[in-house]
PDB file of C-alpha atoms in Angstrom:
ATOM      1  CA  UNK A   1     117.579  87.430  90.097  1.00 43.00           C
ATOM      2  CA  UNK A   2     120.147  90.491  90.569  1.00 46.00           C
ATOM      3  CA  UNK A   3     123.604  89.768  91.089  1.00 46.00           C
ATOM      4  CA  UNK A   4     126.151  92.148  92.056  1.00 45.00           C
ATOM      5  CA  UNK A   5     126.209  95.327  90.069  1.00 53.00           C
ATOM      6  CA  UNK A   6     130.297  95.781  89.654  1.00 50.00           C
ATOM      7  CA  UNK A   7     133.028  93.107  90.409  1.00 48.00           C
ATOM      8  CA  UNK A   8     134.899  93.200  93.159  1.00 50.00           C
ATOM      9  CA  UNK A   9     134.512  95.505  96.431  1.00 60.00           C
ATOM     10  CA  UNK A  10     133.204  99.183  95.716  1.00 87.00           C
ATOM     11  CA  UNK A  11     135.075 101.874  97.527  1.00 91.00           C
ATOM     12  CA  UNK A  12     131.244 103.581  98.437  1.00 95.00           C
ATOM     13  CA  UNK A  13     130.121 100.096 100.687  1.00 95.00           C
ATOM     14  CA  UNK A  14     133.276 100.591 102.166  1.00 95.00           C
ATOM     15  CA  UNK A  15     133.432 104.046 103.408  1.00 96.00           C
ATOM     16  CA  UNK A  16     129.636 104.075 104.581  1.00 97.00           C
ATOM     17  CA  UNK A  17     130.463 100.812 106.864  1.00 96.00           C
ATOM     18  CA  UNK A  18     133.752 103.039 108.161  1.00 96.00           C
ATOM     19  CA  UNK A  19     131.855 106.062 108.867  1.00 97.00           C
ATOM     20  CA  UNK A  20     128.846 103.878 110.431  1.00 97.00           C
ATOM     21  CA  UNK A  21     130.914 102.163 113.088  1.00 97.00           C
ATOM     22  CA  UNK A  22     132.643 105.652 113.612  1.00 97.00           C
ATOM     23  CA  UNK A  23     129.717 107.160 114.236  1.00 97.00           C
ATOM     24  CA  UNK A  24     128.662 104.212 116.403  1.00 97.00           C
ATOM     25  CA  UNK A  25     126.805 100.656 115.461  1.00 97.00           C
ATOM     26  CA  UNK A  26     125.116 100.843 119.044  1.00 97.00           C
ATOM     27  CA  UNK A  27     124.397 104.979 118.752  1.00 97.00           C
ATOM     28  CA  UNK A  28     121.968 104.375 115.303  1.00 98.00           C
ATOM     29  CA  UNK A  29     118.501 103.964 116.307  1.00 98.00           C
ATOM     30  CA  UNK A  30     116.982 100.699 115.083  1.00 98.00           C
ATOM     31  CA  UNK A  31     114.838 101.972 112.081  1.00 98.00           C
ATOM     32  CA  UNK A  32     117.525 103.820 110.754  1.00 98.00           C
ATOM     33  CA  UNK A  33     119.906 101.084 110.901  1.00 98.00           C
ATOM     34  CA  UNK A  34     117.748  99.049 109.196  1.00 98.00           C
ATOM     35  CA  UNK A  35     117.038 100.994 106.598  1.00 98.00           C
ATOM     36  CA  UNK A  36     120.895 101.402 105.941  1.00 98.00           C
ATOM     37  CA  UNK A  37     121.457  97.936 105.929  1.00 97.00           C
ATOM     38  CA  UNK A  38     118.644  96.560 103.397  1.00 97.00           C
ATOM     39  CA  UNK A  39     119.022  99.383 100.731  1.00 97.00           C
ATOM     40  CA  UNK A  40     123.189  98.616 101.359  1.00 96.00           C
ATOM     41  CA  UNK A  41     122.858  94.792 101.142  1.00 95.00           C
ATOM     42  CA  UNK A  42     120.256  95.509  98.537  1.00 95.00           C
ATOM     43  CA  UNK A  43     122.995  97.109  96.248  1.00 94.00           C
ATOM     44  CA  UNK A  44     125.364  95.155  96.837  1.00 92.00           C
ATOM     45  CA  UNK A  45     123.170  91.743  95.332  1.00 91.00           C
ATOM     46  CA  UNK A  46     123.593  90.302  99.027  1.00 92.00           C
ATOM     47  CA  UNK A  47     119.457  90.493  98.979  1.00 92.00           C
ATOM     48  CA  UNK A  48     118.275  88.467  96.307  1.00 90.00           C
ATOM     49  CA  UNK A  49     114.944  90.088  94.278  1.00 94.00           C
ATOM     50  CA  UNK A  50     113.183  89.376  91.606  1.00 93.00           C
ATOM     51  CA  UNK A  51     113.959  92.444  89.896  1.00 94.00           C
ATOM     52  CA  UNK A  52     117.240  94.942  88.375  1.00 92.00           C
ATOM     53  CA  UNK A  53     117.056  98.487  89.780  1.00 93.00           C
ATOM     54  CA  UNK A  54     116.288  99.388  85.842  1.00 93.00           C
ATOM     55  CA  UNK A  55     113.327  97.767  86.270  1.00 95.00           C
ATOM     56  CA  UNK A  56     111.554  99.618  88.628  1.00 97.00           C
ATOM     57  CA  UNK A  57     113.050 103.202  88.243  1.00 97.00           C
ATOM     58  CA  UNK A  58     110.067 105.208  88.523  1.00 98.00           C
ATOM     59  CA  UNK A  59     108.456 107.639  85.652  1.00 98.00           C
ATOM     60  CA  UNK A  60     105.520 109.069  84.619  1.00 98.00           C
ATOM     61  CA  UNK A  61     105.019 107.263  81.356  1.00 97.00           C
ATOM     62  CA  UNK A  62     105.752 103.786  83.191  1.00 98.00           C
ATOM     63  CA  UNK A  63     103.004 104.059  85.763  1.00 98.00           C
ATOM     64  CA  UNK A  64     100.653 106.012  84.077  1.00 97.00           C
ATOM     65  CA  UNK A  65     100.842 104.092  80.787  1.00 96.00           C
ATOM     66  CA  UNK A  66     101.849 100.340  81.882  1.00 96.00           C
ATOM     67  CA  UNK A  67     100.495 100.390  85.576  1.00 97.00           C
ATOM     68  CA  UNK A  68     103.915  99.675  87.038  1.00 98.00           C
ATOM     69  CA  UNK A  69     102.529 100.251  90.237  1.00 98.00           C
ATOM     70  CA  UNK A  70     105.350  99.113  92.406  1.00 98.00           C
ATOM     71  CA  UNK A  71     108.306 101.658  91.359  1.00 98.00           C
ATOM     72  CA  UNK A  72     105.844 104.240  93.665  1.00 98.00           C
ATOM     73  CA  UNK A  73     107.594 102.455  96.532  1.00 98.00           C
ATOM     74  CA  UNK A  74     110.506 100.257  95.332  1.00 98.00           C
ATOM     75  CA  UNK A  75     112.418 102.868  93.431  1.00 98.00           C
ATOM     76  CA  UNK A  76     113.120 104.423  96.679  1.00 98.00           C
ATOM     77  CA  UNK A  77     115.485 101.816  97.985  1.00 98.00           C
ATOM     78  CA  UNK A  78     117.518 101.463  94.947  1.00 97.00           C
ATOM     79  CA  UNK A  79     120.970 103.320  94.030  1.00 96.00           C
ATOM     80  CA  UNK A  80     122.484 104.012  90.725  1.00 92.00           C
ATOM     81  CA  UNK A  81     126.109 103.822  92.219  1.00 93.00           C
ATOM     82  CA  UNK A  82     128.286 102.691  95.552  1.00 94.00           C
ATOM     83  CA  UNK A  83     128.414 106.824  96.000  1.00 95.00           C
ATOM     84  CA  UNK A  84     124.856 107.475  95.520  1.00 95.00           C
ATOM     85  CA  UNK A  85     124.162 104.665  97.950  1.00 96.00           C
ATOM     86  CA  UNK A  86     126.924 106.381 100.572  1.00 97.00           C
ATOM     87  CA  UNK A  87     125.756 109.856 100.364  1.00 96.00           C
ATOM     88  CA  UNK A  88     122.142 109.153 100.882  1.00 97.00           C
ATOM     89  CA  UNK A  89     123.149 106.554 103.360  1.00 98.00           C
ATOM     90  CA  UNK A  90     125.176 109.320 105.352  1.00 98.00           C
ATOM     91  CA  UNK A  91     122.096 111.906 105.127  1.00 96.00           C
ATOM     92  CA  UNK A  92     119.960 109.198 106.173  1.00 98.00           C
ATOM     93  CA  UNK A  93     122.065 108.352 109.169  1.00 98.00           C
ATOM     94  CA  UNK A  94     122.151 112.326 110.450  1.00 96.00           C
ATOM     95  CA  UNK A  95     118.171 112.746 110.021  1.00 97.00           C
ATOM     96  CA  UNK A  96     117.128 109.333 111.454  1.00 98.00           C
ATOM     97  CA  UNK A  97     119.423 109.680 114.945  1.00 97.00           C
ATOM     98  CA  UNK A  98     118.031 113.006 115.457  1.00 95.00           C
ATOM     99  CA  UNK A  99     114.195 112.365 114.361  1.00 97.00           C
ATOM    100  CA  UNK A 100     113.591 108.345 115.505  1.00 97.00           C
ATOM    101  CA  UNK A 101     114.483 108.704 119.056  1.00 95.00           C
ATOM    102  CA  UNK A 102     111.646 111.891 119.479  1.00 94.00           C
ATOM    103  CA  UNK A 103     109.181 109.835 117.229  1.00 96.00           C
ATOM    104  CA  UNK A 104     110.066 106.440 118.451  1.00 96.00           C
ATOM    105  CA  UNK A 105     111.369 103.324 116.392  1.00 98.00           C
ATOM    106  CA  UNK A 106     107.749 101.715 115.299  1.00 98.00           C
ATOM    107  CA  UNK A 107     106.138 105.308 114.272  1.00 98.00           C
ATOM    108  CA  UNK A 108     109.578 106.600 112.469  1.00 98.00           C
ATOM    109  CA  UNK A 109     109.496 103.314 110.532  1.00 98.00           C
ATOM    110  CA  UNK A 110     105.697 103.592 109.426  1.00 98.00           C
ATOM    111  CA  UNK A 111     106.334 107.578 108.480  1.00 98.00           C
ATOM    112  CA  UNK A 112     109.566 106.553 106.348  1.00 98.00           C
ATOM    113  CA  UNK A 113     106.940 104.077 104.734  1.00 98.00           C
ATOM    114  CA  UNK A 114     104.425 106.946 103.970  1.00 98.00           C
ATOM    115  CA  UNK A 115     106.951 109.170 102.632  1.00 98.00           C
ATOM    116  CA  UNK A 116     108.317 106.852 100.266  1.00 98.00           C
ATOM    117  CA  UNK A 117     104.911 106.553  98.835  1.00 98.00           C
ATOM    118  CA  UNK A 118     104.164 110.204  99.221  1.00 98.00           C
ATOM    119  CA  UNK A 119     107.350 110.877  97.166  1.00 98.00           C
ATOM    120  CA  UNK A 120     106.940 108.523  95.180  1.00 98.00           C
ATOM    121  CA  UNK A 121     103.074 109.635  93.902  1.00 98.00           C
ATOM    122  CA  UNK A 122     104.310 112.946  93.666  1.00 98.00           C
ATOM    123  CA  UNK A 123     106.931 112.425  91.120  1.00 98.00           C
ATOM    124  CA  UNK A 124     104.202 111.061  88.904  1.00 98.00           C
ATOM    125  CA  UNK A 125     101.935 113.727  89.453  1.00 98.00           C
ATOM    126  CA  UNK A 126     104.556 116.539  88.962  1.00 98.00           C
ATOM    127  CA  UNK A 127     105.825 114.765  85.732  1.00 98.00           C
ATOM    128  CA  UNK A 128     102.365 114.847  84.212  1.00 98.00           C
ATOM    129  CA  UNK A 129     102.208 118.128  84.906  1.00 98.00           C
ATOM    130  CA  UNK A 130     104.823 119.564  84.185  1.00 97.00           C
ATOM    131  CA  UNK A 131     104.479 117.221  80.847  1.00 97.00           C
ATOM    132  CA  UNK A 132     101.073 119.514  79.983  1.00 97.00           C
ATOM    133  CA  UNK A 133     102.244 122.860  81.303  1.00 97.00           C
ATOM    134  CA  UNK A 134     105.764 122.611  78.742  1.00 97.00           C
ATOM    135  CA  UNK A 135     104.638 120.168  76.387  1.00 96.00           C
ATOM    136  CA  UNK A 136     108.237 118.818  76.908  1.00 96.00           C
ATOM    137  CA  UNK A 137     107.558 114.458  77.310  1.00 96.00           C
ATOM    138  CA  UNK A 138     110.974 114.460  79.160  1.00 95.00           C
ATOM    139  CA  UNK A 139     109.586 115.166  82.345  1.00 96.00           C
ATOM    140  CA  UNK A 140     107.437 112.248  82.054  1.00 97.00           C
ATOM    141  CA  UNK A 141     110.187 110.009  80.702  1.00 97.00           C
ATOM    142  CA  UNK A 142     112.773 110.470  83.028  1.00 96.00           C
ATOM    143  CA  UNK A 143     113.217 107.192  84.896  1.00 97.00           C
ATOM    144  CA  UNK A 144     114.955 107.862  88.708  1.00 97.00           C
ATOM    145  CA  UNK A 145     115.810 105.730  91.794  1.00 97.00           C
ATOM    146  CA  UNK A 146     117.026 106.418  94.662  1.00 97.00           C
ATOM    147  CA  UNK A 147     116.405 107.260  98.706  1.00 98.00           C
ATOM    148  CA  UNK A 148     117.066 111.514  97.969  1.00 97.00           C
ATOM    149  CA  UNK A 149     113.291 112.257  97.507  1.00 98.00           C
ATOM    150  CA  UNK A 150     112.539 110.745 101.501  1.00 98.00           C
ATOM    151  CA  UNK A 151     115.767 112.663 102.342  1.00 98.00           C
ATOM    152  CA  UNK A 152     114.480 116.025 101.033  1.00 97.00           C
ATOM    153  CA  UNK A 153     110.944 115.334 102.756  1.00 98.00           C
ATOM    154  CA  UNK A 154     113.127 114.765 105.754  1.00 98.00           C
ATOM    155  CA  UNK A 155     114.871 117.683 105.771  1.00 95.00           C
ATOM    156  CA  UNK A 156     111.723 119.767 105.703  1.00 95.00           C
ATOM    157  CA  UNK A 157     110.796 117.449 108.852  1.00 96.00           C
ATOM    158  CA  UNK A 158     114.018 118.292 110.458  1.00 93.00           C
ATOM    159  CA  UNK A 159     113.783 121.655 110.074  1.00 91.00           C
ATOM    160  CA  UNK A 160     110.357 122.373 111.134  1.00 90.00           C
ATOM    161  CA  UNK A 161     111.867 120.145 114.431  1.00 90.00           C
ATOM    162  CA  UNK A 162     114.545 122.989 115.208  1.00 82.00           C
ATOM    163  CA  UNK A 163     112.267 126.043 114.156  1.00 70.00           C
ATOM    164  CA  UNK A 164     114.865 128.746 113.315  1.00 66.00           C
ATOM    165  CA  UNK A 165     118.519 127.563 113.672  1.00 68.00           C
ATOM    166  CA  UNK A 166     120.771 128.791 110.831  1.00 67.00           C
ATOM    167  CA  UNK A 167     121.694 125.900 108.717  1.00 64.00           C
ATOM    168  CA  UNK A 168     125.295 125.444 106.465  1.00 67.00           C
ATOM    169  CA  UNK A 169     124.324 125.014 102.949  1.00 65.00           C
ATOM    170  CA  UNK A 170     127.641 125.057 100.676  1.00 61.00           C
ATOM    171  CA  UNK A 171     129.568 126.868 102.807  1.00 63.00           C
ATOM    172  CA  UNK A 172     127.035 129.829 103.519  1.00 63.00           C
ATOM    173  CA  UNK A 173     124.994 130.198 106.616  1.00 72.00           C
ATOM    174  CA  UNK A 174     120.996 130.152 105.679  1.00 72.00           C
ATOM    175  CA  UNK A 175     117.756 130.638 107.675  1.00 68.00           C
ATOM    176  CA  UNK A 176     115.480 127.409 108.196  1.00 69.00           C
ATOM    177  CA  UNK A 177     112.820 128.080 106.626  1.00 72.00           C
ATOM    178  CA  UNK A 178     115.188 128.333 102.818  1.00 78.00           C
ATOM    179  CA  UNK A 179     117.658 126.139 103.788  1.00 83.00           C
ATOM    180  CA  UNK A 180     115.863 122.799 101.654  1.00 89.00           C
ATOM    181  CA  UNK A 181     115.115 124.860  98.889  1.00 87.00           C
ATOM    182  CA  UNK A 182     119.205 126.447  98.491  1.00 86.00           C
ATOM    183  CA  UNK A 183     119.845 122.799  98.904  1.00 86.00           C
ATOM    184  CA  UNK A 184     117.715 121.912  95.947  1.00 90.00           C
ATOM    185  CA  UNK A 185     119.125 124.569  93.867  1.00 88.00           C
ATOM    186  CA  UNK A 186     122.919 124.136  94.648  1.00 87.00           C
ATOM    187  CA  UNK A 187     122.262 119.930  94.455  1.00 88.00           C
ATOM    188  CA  UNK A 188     121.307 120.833  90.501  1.00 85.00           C
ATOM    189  CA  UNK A 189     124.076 122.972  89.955  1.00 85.00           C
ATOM    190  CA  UNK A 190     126.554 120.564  91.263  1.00 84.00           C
ATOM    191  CA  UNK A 191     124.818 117.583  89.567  1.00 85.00           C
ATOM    192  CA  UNK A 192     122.936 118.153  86.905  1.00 81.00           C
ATOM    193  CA  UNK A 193     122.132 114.562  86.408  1.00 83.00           C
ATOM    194  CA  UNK A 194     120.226 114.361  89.528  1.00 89.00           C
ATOM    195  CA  UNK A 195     116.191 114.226  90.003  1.00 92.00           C
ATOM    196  CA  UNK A 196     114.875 118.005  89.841  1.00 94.00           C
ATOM    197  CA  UNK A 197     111.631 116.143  89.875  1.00 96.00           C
ATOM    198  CA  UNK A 198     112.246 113.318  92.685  1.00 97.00           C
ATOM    199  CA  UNK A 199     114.105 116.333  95.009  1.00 97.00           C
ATOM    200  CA  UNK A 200     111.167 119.341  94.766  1.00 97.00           C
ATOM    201  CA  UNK A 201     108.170 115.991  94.824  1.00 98.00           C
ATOM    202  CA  UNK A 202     110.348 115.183  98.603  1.00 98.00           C
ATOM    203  CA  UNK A 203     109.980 118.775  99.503  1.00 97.00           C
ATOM    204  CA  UNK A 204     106.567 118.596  98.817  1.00 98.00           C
ATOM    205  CA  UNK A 205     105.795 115.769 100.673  1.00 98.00           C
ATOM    206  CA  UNK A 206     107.796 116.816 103.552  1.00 97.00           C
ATOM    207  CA  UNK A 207     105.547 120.225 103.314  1.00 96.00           C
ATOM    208  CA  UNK A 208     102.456 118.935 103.654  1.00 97.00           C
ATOM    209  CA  UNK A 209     103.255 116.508 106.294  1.00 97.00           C
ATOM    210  CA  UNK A 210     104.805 120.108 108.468  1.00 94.00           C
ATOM    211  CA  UNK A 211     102.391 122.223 107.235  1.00 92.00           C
ATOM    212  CA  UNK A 212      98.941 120.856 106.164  1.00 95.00           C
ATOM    213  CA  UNK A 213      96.527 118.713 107.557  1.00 95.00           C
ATOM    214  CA  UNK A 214      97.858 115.749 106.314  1.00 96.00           C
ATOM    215  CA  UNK A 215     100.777 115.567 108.730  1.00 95.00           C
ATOM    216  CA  UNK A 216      97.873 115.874 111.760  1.00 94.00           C
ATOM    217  CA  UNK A 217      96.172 112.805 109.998  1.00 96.00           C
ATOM    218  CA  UNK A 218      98.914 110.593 109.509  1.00 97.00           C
ATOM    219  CA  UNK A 219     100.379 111.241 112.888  1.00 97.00           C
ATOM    220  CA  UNK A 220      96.884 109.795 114.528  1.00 96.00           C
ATOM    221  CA  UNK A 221      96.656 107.373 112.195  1.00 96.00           C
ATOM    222  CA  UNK A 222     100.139 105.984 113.200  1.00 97.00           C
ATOM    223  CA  UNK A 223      99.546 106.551 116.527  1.00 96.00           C
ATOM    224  CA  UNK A 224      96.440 104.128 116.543  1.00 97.00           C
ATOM    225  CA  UNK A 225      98.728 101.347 114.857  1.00 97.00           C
ATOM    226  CA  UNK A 226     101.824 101.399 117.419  1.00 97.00           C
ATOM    227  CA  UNK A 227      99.978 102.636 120.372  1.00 96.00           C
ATOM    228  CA  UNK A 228     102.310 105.874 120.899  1.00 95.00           C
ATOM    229  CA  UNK A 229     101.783 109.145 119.499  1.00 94.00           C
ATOM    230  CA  UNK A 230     103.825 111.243 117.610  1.00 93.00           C
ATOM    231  CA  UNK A 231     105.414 114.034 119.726  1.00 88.00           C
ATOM    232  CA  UNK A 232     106.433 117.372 117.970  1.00 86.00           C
ATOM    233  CA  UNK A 233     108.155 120.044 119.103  1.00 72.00           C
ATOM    234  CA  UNK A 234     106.159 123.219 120.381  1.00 56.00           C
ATOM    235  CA  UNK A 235     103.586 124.676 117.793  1.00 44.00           C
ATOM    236  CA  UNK A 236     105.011 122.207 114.692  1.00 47.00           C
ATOM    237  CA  UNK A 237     101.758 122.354 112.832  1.00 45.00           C
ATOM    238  CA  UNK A 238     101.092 126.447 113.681  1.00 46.00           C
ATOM    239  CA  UNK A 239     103.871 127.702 111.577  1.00 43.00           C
ATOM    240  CA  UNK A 240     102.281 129.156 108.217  1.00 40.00           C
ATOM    241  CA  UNK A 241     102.678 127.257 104.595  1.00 42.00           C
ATOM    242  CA  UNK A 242     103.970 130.497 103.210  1.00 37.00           C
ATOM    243  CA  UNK A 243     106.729 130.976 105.371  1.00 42.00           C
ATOM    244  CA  UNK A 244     108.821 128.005 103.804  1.00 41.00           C
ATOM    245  CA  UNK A 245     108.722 130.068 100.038  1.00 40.00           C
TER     246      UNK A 245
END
């Protein structure tokens, strides 16, 4: 079983509680503060599992070549550090209170669900590729965790939500529609250690649930598990593919 991954109190755990009960305990729709909770308790070894976060940080090579099936969907709700854990946290918290209350608590939970298995089938299918187009095994080897893949496909949620306003993306002022991907690239030039893969596979995902069909399907599919459909803003699904590139 996992114990705690550092002694003592980590500064990260600390700051994302402060900034929660600034923000408001009561003003965090349920979903959301659930998900905060279990992947913070879930760092900090105050959930017990039968697993380290080592062992099921996803990568091509593990699920393709040993089956290791469940890092599709587990390595999603484990951190690498108390920071990692508060910045995703804080993202979390700012795209959850503005997309569970127009989706509603049961659906929002179900499509974080979907995502994290969207995400987490694209990075193995972008790390094989990628593997055969450069002949370069790193991109299959690479072993991530972390919530930042849902975040991304978020994003692309959020922003399809609010159709053209500007968004603030290291200090500059961007249109929508390139606001995730100048997030992507200045993300990698800040942090180079971070998932390339896991952050364009979220993108992805988050595209074809805005853009595609598949967003249509899953939203009546949900729908006929909780009873309430998804609501969208105005003409969600009409914008063109090609206008997020």
């Amino acid at each position: 079983m996992r114990g705690r991954r550092q002694p003592g109190l980590q500064y990260g755990l600390v700051l994302l509680a402060s900034q929660a009960m600034n923000y408001g305990i009561d003003k965090i729709p349920p979903t959301t503060l659930i998900g905060m909770a279990v992947q913070s308790l879930l760092y900090a070894g105050l959930i017990q599992v039968p697993w380290n976060p080592e062992d099921v940080c996803i990568s091509t090579f593990k699920v393709l070549k040993y089956k290791e099936w469940r890092t599709i969907f587990l390595s999603n709700f484990e951190h690498g550090s108390d920071m990692h854990l508060y910045y995703n946290m804080i993202s979390f918290l700012l795209k959850g209170s503005f997309l569970e209350p127009m989706y509603g608590t049961a659906n929002f939970a179900i499509l974080i669900g979907l995502l994290s298995l969207g995400c987490g089938m694209m990075y193995v299918g972008l790390g094989h590729v990628l593997t055969l187009i450069t002949d370069d095994y790193s991109y299959s080897t690479a072993c991530a965790i972390g919530f930042s893949a849902v975040l991304f496909a978020l994003k692309v949620i959020v922003v399809c939500e609010e159709h053209d306003r500007p968004h603030n993306v290291g200090g500059f002022r961007v249109p929508s529609k390139f606001a995730v991907w100048a997030e992507l690239v200045l993300i990698h030039m800040l942090v180079p250690n971070s998932s390339f893969i896991g952050h364009l596979g979220g993108i992805l995902v988050g595209c074809l649930y805005c853009y595609t069909f598949v967003g249509e399907i899953i939203d009546s599919k949900v729908a006929m598990l909780t009873g309430r459909p998804i609501i969208h803003e105005e003409q969600f699904y009409r914008r063109r593919f090609i206008r997020i590139f």
